Amino acid sequence: MHNILRSISYIFHPLLMPLLGVIFYFSKTPRYLPLPIIKAKLISIFILTIVLPVLLFYLLKSLKKVGSIYLVSTKERIIPLVLNSIIIILVLQRILPQNEIIELYYFFVGILLSTIACLILAILKFKASIHMIAVGGIFMFFIALSIHFSININGTIAMLFILTGAIATSRLYLKAHDNIELVIGFFIGLVPQLTMLNYWLQ
């Protein structure tokens, strides 16, 4: 059981969630987009939101600014969250400008707001669960896409619901967070995505 719960935290790491949201969008959108453009977007987002943060993490670790990939203390979180905010702004400006794919643009605006909220809480010495922030944002974005495109993804939503519970259980079992940190994390992820619906959901 210990290995399973630890694996859940690794497999569903927050860094993977933005790319997961983008892949899901491209798999469900009824709009025609040339395959080379889709591939270019996916590769660019993979590099910026996964490869670059991992490289920066190892740089920070070599400088003894962070101890582990889970960013155990609030102090360890500050620099990575600042860097991640900058990366997301770069994605918004260079990869997903507002006039191209409005749904993904506001998805990343929501991610940026969640990241900034998490950063502010870290500065205030509160450690919201980044895992729950990520899954909360994905959960709301998937529901919004199902409404926006009038598609039935009840099975996917049910799996996400189960996944949310599994991630929360994993984080509690590993003593990474308490209940309050998990709940607040989930809503930090969900609320910005819910707010962004005013700008793109029709």
Tab-separated table of C-alpha atoms in Angstrom:
chain	number	residue	atom	x	y	z
A	1	MET	CA	0.000	0.000	0.000
A	2	HIS	CA	2.825	2.376	0.870
A	3	ASN	CA	4.442	1.917	-2.544
A	4	ILE	CA	1.111	2.372	-4.344
A	5	LEU	CA	0.304	5.634	-2.552
A	6	ARG	CA	3.820	6.950	-3.079
A	7	SER	CA	3.585	6.045	-6.770
A	8	ILE	CA	0.353	8.035	-7.084
A	9	SER	CA	2.170	11.164	-5.903
A	10	TYR	CA	4.890	10.606	-8.509
A	11	ILE	CA	2.696	9.584	-11.439
A	12	PHE	CA	0.238	12.450	-10.983
A	13	HIS	CA	2.820	15.104	-10.212
A	14	PRO	CA	1.506	18.689	-10.600
A	15	LEU	CA	4.014	19.430	-13.367
A	16	LEU	CA	2.179	16.995	-15.645
A	17	MET	CA	-1.292	18.498	-15.247
A	18	PRO	CA	-1.036	21.511	-17.616
A	19	LEU	CA	0.164	19.264	-20.451
A	20	LEU	CA	-2.598	16.779	-19.613
A	21	GLY	CA	-5.170	19.572	-19.933
A	22	VAL	CA	-3.779	20.636	-23.313
A	23	ILE	CA	-3.739	17.055	-24.636
A	24	PHE	CA	-7.326	16.566	-23.487
A	25	TYR	CA	-8.375	19.805	-25.193
A	26	PHE	CA	-6.840	18.824	-28.531
A	27	SER	CA	-8.414	15.363	-28.295
A	28	LYS	CA	-11.916	16.792	-27.772
A	29	THR	CA	-12.103	20.086	-29.651
A	30	PRO	CA	-14.394	20.004	-32.711
A	31	ARG	CA	-12.387	22.804	-34.301
A	32	TYR	CA	-9.989	21.928	-37.080
A	33	LEU	CA	-6.368	22.571	-36.215
A	34	PRO	CA	-3.520	21.455	-38.500
A	35	LEU	CA	-1.594	18.548	-36.989
A	36	PRO	CA	1.802	20.316	-37.274
A	37	ILE	CA	0.439	23.204	-35.192
A	38	ILE	CA	-0.905	20.820	-32.541
A	39	LYS	CA	2.427	18.993	-32.382
A	40	ALA	CA	4.340	22.268	-32.125
A	41	LYS	CA	2.116	23.476	-29.276
A	42	LEU	CA	2.428	20.180	-27.386
A	43	ILE	CA	6.204	20.014	-27.758
A	44	SER	CA	6.617	23.651	-26.721
A	45	ILE	CA	4.384	23.227	-23.675
A	46	PHE	CA	6.155	19.983	-22.734
A	47	ILE	CA	9.526	21.735	-22.833
A	48	LEU	CA	8.398	24.834	-20.951
A	49	THR	CA	6.157	23.270	-18.306
A	50	ILE	CA	7.993	20.002	-17.629
A	51	VAL	CA	11.562	19.914	-18.960
A	52	LEU	CA	12.498	23.474	-17.966
A	53	PRO	CA	11.061	23.255	-14.406
A	54	VAL	CA	12.886	19.939	-13.852
A	55	LEU	CA	16.182	21.468	-15.007
A	56	LEU	CA	15.592	24.507	-12.797
A	57	PHE	CA	14.792	22.210	-9.871
A	58	TYR	CA	18.134	20.426	-10.192
A	59	LEU	CA	19.877	23.776	-10.455
A	60	LEU	CA	18.153	24.961	-7.269
A	61	LYS	CA	18.967	21.657	-5.581
A	62	SER	CA	22.641	21.997	-6.483
A	63	LEU	CA	22.533	25.478	-4.956
A	64	LYS	CA	20.854	23.983	-1.848
A	65	LYS	CA	17.754	26.135	-2.300
A	66	VAL	CA	15.448	23.095	-2.344
A	67	GLY	CA	15.717	19.637	-0.820
A	68	SER	CA	13.288	17.445	-2.743
A	69	ILE	CA	10.905	17.605	-5.683
A	70	TYR	CA	8.004	17.802	-3.205
A	71	LEU	CA	9.176	21.203	-1.850
A	72	VAL	CA	8.505	20.176	1.745
A	73	SER	CA	8.821	23.573	3.453
A	74	THR	CA	7.096	26.836	2.562
A	75	LYS	CA	10.504	28.502	2.229
A	76	GLU	CA	11.556	25.986	-0.433
A	77	ARG	CA	8.433	26.747	-2.446
A	78	ILE	CA	8.966	30.459	-2.990
A	79	ILE	CA	11.673	30.467	-5.689
A	80	PRO	CA	10.189	27.544	-7.707
A	81	LEU	CA	6.739	29.159	-7.636
A	82	VAL	CA	8.155	32.495	-8.801
A	83	LEU	CA	10.001	30.735	-11.632
A	84	ASN	CA	6.904	28.741	-12.543
A	85	SER	CA	4.847	31.941	-12.714
A	86	ILE	CA	7.375	33.397	-15.142
A	87	ILE	CA	7.243	30.222	-17.249
A	88	ILE	CA	3.445	30.357	-17.423
A	89	ILE	CA	3.562	34.007	-18.488
A	90	LEU	CA	5.991	32.962	-21.227
A	91	VAL	CA	3.551	30.243	-22.354
A	92	LEU	CA	0.745	32.810	-22.498
A	93	GLN	CA	2.802	35.279	-24.502
A	94	ARG	CA	4.599	32.939	-26.899
A	95	ILE	CA	2.747	29.630	-27.161
A	96	LEU	CA	-0.925	30.320	-26.462
A	97	PRO	CA	-1.738	33.966	-27.224
A	98	GLN	CA	-5.340	34.960	-26.531
A	99	ASN	CA	-6.359	35.343	-30.172
A	100	GLU	CA	-5.400	31.761	-31.117
A	101	ILE	CA	-6.963	29.205	-28.746
A	102	ILE	CA	-9.034	31.094	-26.214
A	103	GLU	CA	-9.898	28.057	-24.061
A	104	LEU	CA	-6.261	27.126	-23.505
A	105	TYR	CA	-5.260	30.747	-23.026
A	106	TYR	CA	-7.652	31.159	-20.095
A	107	PHE	CA	-6.801	27.683	-18.807
A	108	PHE	CA	-3.237	28.911	-18.361
A	109	VAL	CA	-4.389	32.251	-16.940
A	110	GLY	CA	-6.211	30.191	-14.313
A	111	ILE	CA	-3.033	28.177	-13.687
A	112	LEU	CA	-1.102	31.432	-13.275
A	113	LEU	CA	-3.618	32.753	-10.739
A	114	SER	CA	-3.477	29.478	-8.809
A	115	THR	CA	0.328	29.591	-8.797
A	116	ILE	CA	0.363	33.172	-7.532
A	117	ALA	CA	-2.166	32.310	-4.811
A	118	CYS	CA	-0.003	29.360	-3.743
A	119	LEU	CA	3.057	31.638	-3.726
A	120	ILE	CA	1.325	34.213	-1.525
A	121	LEU	CA	0.299	31.498	0.929
A	122	ALA	CA	3.863	30.136	0.963
A	123	ILE	CA	5.168	33.601	1.822
A	124	LEU	CA	2.595	33.640	4.644
A	125	LYS	CA	3.952	30.242	5.817
A	126	PHE	CA	0.932	28.201	4.681
A	127	LYS	CA	1.623	25.081	2.611
A	128	ALA	CA	-1.356	24.462	0.324
A	129	SER	CA	-1.205	21.142	-1.521
A	130	ILE	CA	0.161	21.740	-5.014
A	131	HIS	CA	-1.023	18.262	-6.030
A	132	MET	CA	-4.587	19.229	-5.110
A	133	ILE	CA	-4.246	22.631	-6.794
A	134	ALA	CA	-3.315	20.855	-10.019
A	135	VAL	CA	-6.082	18.252	-9.910
A	136	GLY	CA	-8.663	20.876	-8.856
A	137	GLY	CA	-7.809	23.001	-11.886
A	138	ILE	CA	-7.937	20.042	-14.269
A	139	PHE	CA	-11.238	18.885	-12.764
A	140	MET	CA	-12.918	22.244	-13.420
A	141	PHE	CA	-11.380	22.656	-16.877
A	142	PHE	CA	-12.582	19.233	-18.025
A	143	ILE	CA	-16.127	19.928	-16.810
A	144	ALA	CA	-16.090	23.298	-18.592
A	145	LEU	CA	-14.920	21.704	-21.857
A	146	SER	CA	-17.694	19.114	-21.670
A	147	ILE	CA	-20.245	21.938	-21.420
A	148	HIS	CA	-18.521	24.125	-24.011
A	149	PHE	CA	-18.273	21.396	-26.649
A	150	SER	CA	-21.501	19.621	-25.608
A	151	ILE	CA	-19.701	16.307	-25.167
A	152	ASN	CA	-20.369	13.512	-22.709
A	153	ILE	CA	-17.269	12.800	-20.647
A	154	ASN	CA	-19.005	11.473	-17.551
A	155	GLY	CA	-16.599	8.542	-17.441
A	156	THR	CA	-13.600	10.874	-17.488
A	157	ILE	CA	-15.116	13.094	-14.789
A	158	ALA	CA	-15.825	10.030	-12.626
A	159	MET	CA	-12.217	8.867	-13.051
A	160	LEU	CA	-10.984	12.348	-12.111
A	161	PHE	CA	-13.183	12.273	-9.017
A	162	ILE	CA	-11.639	8.954	-7.985
A	163	LEU	CA	-8.166	10.247	-8.841
A	164	THR	CA	-8.724	13.324	-6.667
A	165	GLY	CA	-9.558	11.081	-3.730
A	166	ALA	CA	-6.549	8.862	-4.417
A	167	ILE	CA	-4.171	11.836	-4.561
A	168	ALA	CA	-5.604	13.306	-1.356
A	169	THR	CA	-5.273	9.923	0.371
A	170	SER	CA	-1.696	9.614	-0.881
A	171	ARG	CA	-0.691	13.028	0.427
A	172	LEU	CA	-2.299	12.344	3.815
A	173	TYR	CA	-0.724	8.892	4.102
A	174	LEU	CA	2.715	10.286	3.301
A	175	LYS	CA	2.117	13.016	5.916
A	176	ALA	CA	2.842	15.674	3.301
A	177	HIS	CA	-0.283	17.676	4.191
A	178	ASP	CA	-3.187	17.870	6.583
A	179	ASN	CA	-6.869	18.030	5.623
A	180	ILE	CA	-7.026	21.843	5.554
A	181	GLU	CA	-4.022	22.116	3.234
A	182	LEU	CA	-5.604	19.601	0.871
A	183	VAL	CA	-9.017	21.286	0.786
A	184	ILE	CA	-7.593	24.777	0.360
A	185	GLY	CA	-5.282	23.482	-2.361
A	186	PHE	CA	-8.183	21.953	-4.269
A	187	PHE	CA	-10.141	25.210	-4.201
A	188	ILE	CA	-7.086	27.281	-5.159
A	189	GLY	CA	-6.948	25.157	-8.299
A	190	LEU	CA	-10.681	25.059	-8.973
A	191	VAL	CA	-11.805	28.645	-8.290
A	192	PRO	CA	-9.529	30.454	-10.804
A	193	GLN	CA	-10.621	28.040	-13.546
A	194	LEU	CA	-14.244	28.624	-12.561
A	195	THR	CA	-13.685	32.392	-12.674
A	196	MET	CA	-12.072	32.207	-16.115
A	197	LEU	CA	-15.211	30.594	-17.547
A	198	ASN	CA	-16.739	34.070	-17.755
A	199	TYR	CA	-14.224	34.871	-20.495
A	200	TRP	CA	-14.503	31.835	-22.763
A	201	LEU	CA	-17.410	29.514	-21.930
A	202	GLN	CA	-20.339	30.082	-24.283
